[in-house]
Tab-separated table of C-alpha atoms in Angstrom:
chain	number	residue	atom	x	y	z
A	1	MET	CA	-98.759	-50.726	56.284
A	2	ASN	CA	-95.781	-49.895	58.507
A	3	LYS	CA	-93.618	-52.251	56.468
A	4	MET	CA	-94.623	-50.502	53.244
A	5	LEU	CA	-94.015	-47.057	54.753
A	6	PHE	CA	-90.641	-48.176	56.067
A	7	ALA	CA	-89.714	-49.630	52.645
A	8	ALA	CA	-90.780	-46.427	50.885
A	9	LEU	CA	-88.675	-44.335	53.288
A	10	ALA	CA	-85.720	-46.658	52.770
A	11	VAL	CA	-85.996	-46.305	48.992
A	12	ALA	CA	-86.379	-42.521	49.212
A	13	SER	CA	-83.389	-42.209	51.544
A	14	ALA	CA	-81.323	-44.389	49.221
A	15	PHE	CA	-81.827	-41.787	46.484
A	16	THR	CA	-81.262	-38.728	48.673
A	17	ILE	CA	-78.144	-39.865	50.547
A	18	PRO	CA	-75.929	-40.358	47.469
A	19	THR	CA	-77.099	-37.027	46.071
A	20	ALA	CA	-76.071	-35.211	49.255
A	21	ALA	CA	-72.748	-37.038	49.334
A	22	GLN	CA	-72.082	-36.246	45.673
A	23	ALA	CA	-72.880	-32.574	46.157
A	24	GLN	CA	-70.427	-32.444	49.014
A	25	SER	CA	-67.645	-34.074	46.970
A	26	ARG	CA	-67.887	-31.872	43.869
A	27	ALA	CA	-65.219	-29.319	43.046
A	28	ILE	CA	-64.046	-27.250	40.103
A	29	ALA	CA	-60.585	-26.937	38.573
A	30	THR	CA	-59.126	-23.455	38.995
A	31	THR	CA	-56.968	-23.767	35.863
A	32	ASP	CA	-56.098	-26.312	33.179
A	33	VAL	CA	-54.416	-29.083	35.122
A	34	ASN	CA	-53.178	-32.603	34.400
A	35	LEU	CA	-55.114	-35.507	35.828
A	36	ARG	CA	-52.329	-37.870	36.927
A	37	ALA	CA	-52.136	-41.645	37.377
A	38	GLY	CA	-50.837	-41.168	40.929
A	39	PRO	CA	-50.348	-38.528	43.632
A	40	SER	CA	-47.226	-36.877	42.218
A	41	THR	CA	-46.094	-35.056	39.101
A	42	SER	CA	-43.834	-38.072	38.505
A	43	TYR	CA	-46.813	-40.125	37.385
A	44	PRO	CA	-48.025	-39.964	33.774
A	45	ALA	CA	-50.864	-37.641	32.804
A	46	VAL	CA	-54.181	-39.389	32.148
A	47	ASN	CA	-56.155	-36.390	30.911
A	48	VAL	CA	-56.288	-32.609	31.161
A	49	VAL	CA	-59.015	-31.059	33.297
A	50	GLY	CA	-60.054	-27.710	31.859
A	51	ALA	CA	-60.321	-24.563	33.953
A	52	GLY	CA	-63.806	-24.359	35.482
A	53	ASP	CA	-64.619	-28.026	34.783
A	54	ARG	CA	-66.301	-29.966	37.570
A	55	VAL	CA	-64.674	-33.028	39.124
A	56	ARG	CA	-65.886	-35.495	41.730
A	57	VAL	CA	-63.569	-35.874	44.722
A	58	PHE	CA	-63.455	-39.451	46.038
A	59	GLY	CA	-60.934	-38.669	48.761
A	60	CYS	CA	-57.592	-37.068	49.534
A	61	LEU	CA	-54.311	-38.191	51.048
A	62	ASP	CA	-53.917	-37.430	54.742
A	63	THR	CA	-51.640	-34.497	53.852
A	64	ARG	CA	-54.543	-33.037	51.815
A	65	ALA	CA	-52.051	-32.235	49.030
A	66	TRP	CA	-53.396	-34.700	46.426
A	67	CYS	CA	-56.953	-35.884	45.798
A	68	ASP	CA	-58.371	-38.874	43.942
A	69	VAL	CA	-60.924	-37.429	41.509
A	70	GLY	CA	-63.203	-38.489	38.705
A	71	TYR	CA	-63.412	-36.496	35.485
A	72	ALA	CA	-65.089	-37.366	32.179
A	73	GLY	CA	-65.451	-41.010	33.166
A	74	GLN	CA	-61.778	-41.318	34.180
A	75	ARG	CA	-60.129	-41.566	37.571
A	76	GLY	CA	-56.902	-39.845	38.510
A	77	TRP	CA	-55.115	-37.609	40.975
A	78	MET	CA	-55.062	-33.811	41.142
A	79	SER	CA	-53.160	-31.470	43.397
A	80	SER	CA	-55.573	-29.870	45.850
A	81	ASN	CA	-54.032	-26.506	44.931
A	82	TYR	CA	-56.084	-26.642	41.727
A	83	LEU	CA	-59.416	-27.584	43.337
A	84	ALA	CA	-61.925	-24.961	44.451
A	85	ASP	CA	-65.431	-24.577	45.792
A	86	ALA	CA	-67.870	-23.317	43.175
A	87	GLY	CA	-69.871	-21.327	45.728
A	88	ALA	CA	-69.980	-17.587	46.331
A	89	ARG	CA	-67.089	-17.739	48.781
A	90	ARG	CA	-64.216	-19.405	47.005
A	91	TYR	CA	-61.995	-21.769	48.947
A	92	THR	CA	-59.037	-23.406	47.243
A	93	GLY	CA	-56.349	-25.928	48.027
A	94	PRO	CA	-56.023	-27.858	51.285
A	95	ARG	CA	-58.237	-25.302	53.027
A	96	TYR	CA	-61.098	-26.207	50.690
A	97	ILE	CA	-60.443	-29.926	51.112
A	98	GLU	CA	-60.680	-29.579	54.903
A	99	ARG	CA	-63.886	-27.554	54.564
A	100	MET	CA	-65.320	-30.131	52.166
A	101	GLU	CA	-64.417	-32.897	54.653
A	102	ALA	CA	-63.209	-35.217	51.917
A	103	PRO	CA	-62.446	-38.703	53.180
A	104	ILE	CA	-58.810	-39.632	53.702
A	105	VAL	CA	-57.646	-42.289	51.247
A	106	SER	CA	-54.356	-44.016	50.566
A	107	PHE	CA	-52.699	-44.872	47.285
A	108	SER	CA	-51.520	-48.291	46.173
A	109	ILE	CA	-50.340	-48.406	42.600
A	110	GLY	CA	-51.166	-52.079	42.175
A	111	SER	CA	-54.867	-52.048	42.938
A	112	TYR	CA	-55.466	-48.514	41.666
A	113	TRP	CA	-53.771	-49.044	38.300
A	114	ASP	CA	-55.341	-52.504	37.927
A	115	SER	CA	-58.784	-50.946	38.361
A	116	HIS	CA	-58.358	-47.847	36.224
A	117	TYR	CA	-55.419	-48.072	33.774
A	118	ARG	CA	-55.074	-51.668	32.655
A	119	GLY	CA	-55.680	-50.700	28.995
A	120	ARG	CA	-53.415	-47.633	28.989
A	121	ASN	CA	-49.998	-47.713	27.292
A	122	PHE	CA	-48.138	-46.672	30.468
A	123	TYR	CA	-49.593	-49.610	32.437
A	124	ARG	CA	-46.794	-51.916	31.269
A	125	ASP	CA	-44.268	-49.558	32.934
A	126	ARG	CA	-45.945	-49.650	36.344
A	127	ASP	CA	-42.931	-51.272	38.026
A	128	ARG	CA	-41.032	-48.099	37.206
A	129	TYR	CA	-43.544	-46.056	39.190
A	130	ASP	CA	-44.047	-48.525	42.062
A	131	THR	CA	-42.235	-47.092	45.091
A	132	ARG	CA	-42.613	-50.330	47.067
A	133	ARG	CA	-40.173	-52.206	44.818
A	134	GLY	CA	-36.894	-50.957	46.218
A	135	ARG	CA	-37.082	-47.364	45.014
A	136	PRO	CA	-38.478	-45.276	47.841
A	137	ASP	CA	-39.396	-41.688	47.114
A	138	PHE	CA	-39.189	-42.215	43.371
A	139	ASP	CA	-38.860	-39.003	41.483
A	140	ARG	CA	-37.712	-38.536	37.895
A	141	ARG	CA	-35.914	-35.359	38.873
A	142	ASP	CA	-33.701	-37.363	41.241
A	143	ASP	CA	-32.831	-39.769	38.423
A	144	ARG	CA	-32.017	-36.873	36.088
A	145	ARG	CA	-29.936	-35.223	38.790
A	146	ASP	CA	-27.983	-38.471	39.337
A	147	ARG	CA	-27.336	-38.886	35.614
A	148	ARG	CA	-26.194	-35.261	35.356
A	149	GLU	CA	-23.821	-35.759	38.287
A	150	GLU	CA	-22.387	-38.922	36.677
A	151	ARG	CA	-21.815	-37.042	33.415
A	152	ARG	CA	-20.115	-34.203	35.302
A	153	GLU	CA	-17.803	-36.655	37.060
A	154	LEU	CA	-17.000	-38.384	33.761
A	155	ARG	CA	-16.174	-35.032	32.112
A	156	GLN	CA	-13.971	-34.102	35.072
A	157	GLU	CA	-12.110	-37.413	34.830
A	158	ARG	CA	-11.576	-36.892	31.101
A	159	ARG	CA	-10.220	-33.377	31.718
A	160	GLU	CA	-7.813	-34.720	34.321
A	161	ASP	CA	-6.704	-37.505	31.965
A	162	ARG	CA	-6.081	-34.988	29.166
A	163	ARG	CA	-4.168	-32.714	31.547
A	164	ASP	CA	-2.004	-35.645	32.704
A	165	PHE	CA	-1.427	-36.702	29.099
A	166	ARG	CA	-0.327	-33.160	28.125
A	167	GLU	CA	2.019	-32.936	31.118
A	168	ASP	CA	3.533	-36.305	30.235
A	169	ARG	CA	4.090	-35.170	26.632
A	170	ARG	CA	5.730	-31.932	27.839
A	171	ASP	CA	8.005	-33.881	30.157
A	172	ASP	CA	8.912	-36.236	27.315
A	173	ARG	CA	9.746	-33.304	25.020
A	174	ARG	CA	11.892	-31.698	27.692
A	175	GLY	CA	13.737	-34.953	28.178
A	176	VAL	CA	14.342	-35.295	24.427
A	177	ARG	CA	15.618	-31.702	24.217
A	178	GLU	CA	18.003	-32.259	27.098
A	179	GLU	CA	19.285	-35.472	25.513
A	180	ARG	CA	19.911	-33.659	22.237
A	181	ARG	CA	21.839	-30.910	24.019
A	182	GLU	CA	23.988	-33.473	25.712
A	183	GLU	CA	24.640	-35.275	22.431
A	184	ARG	CA	25.725	-32.155	20.526
A	185	PRO	CA	29.407	-31.930	20.002
A	186	VAL	CA	31.071	-29.204	21.898
A	187	PRO	CA	32.385	-26.624	19.456
A	188	LEU	CA	36.098	-26.145	19.505
A	189	TYR	CA	37.239	-22.605	19.654
A	190	ARG	CA	40.464	-21.613	18.053
A	191	VAL	CA	42.500	-19.068	19.727
A	192	ASP	CA	44.622	-17.141	17.219
């Protein structure tokens, strides 16, 4: 009898524990926000979470800035600034994440993308997003900024080359004019 009672309690607790954990890890989106393939705006968007839509929070980075969430059968990352409590008192952002006591998780592009994005078209470009492969702190804005700076330097070099070319042409013209003056015959004046 005790074994049956213990088994029944174990089964009942198995159904109640996940429900309590799920209720604690639910949140709503405060606005339309991109669900990203990683914890940065540099990663591609996976889906768009609509304002007021519910998401399940699996965990957040230790900074509490980005959270791994589930939405419409997909996994992705959302900024905690767009997550809120649906209760009467509304908490948003990292403050809500701390209150919710979301577990701290880490992000590894290899295992995460292998599990969730293998069939997506951006999966083949994962080396581009992998910060462990010699490109720390990857950010597209940094790449754009570098390319802009290179173009600026190239334009500056071209301007300097054109300026030097124009100065050389002016010097050549001056030299030709002086040579012509020297070659002109000196007019003879008659004194009457």
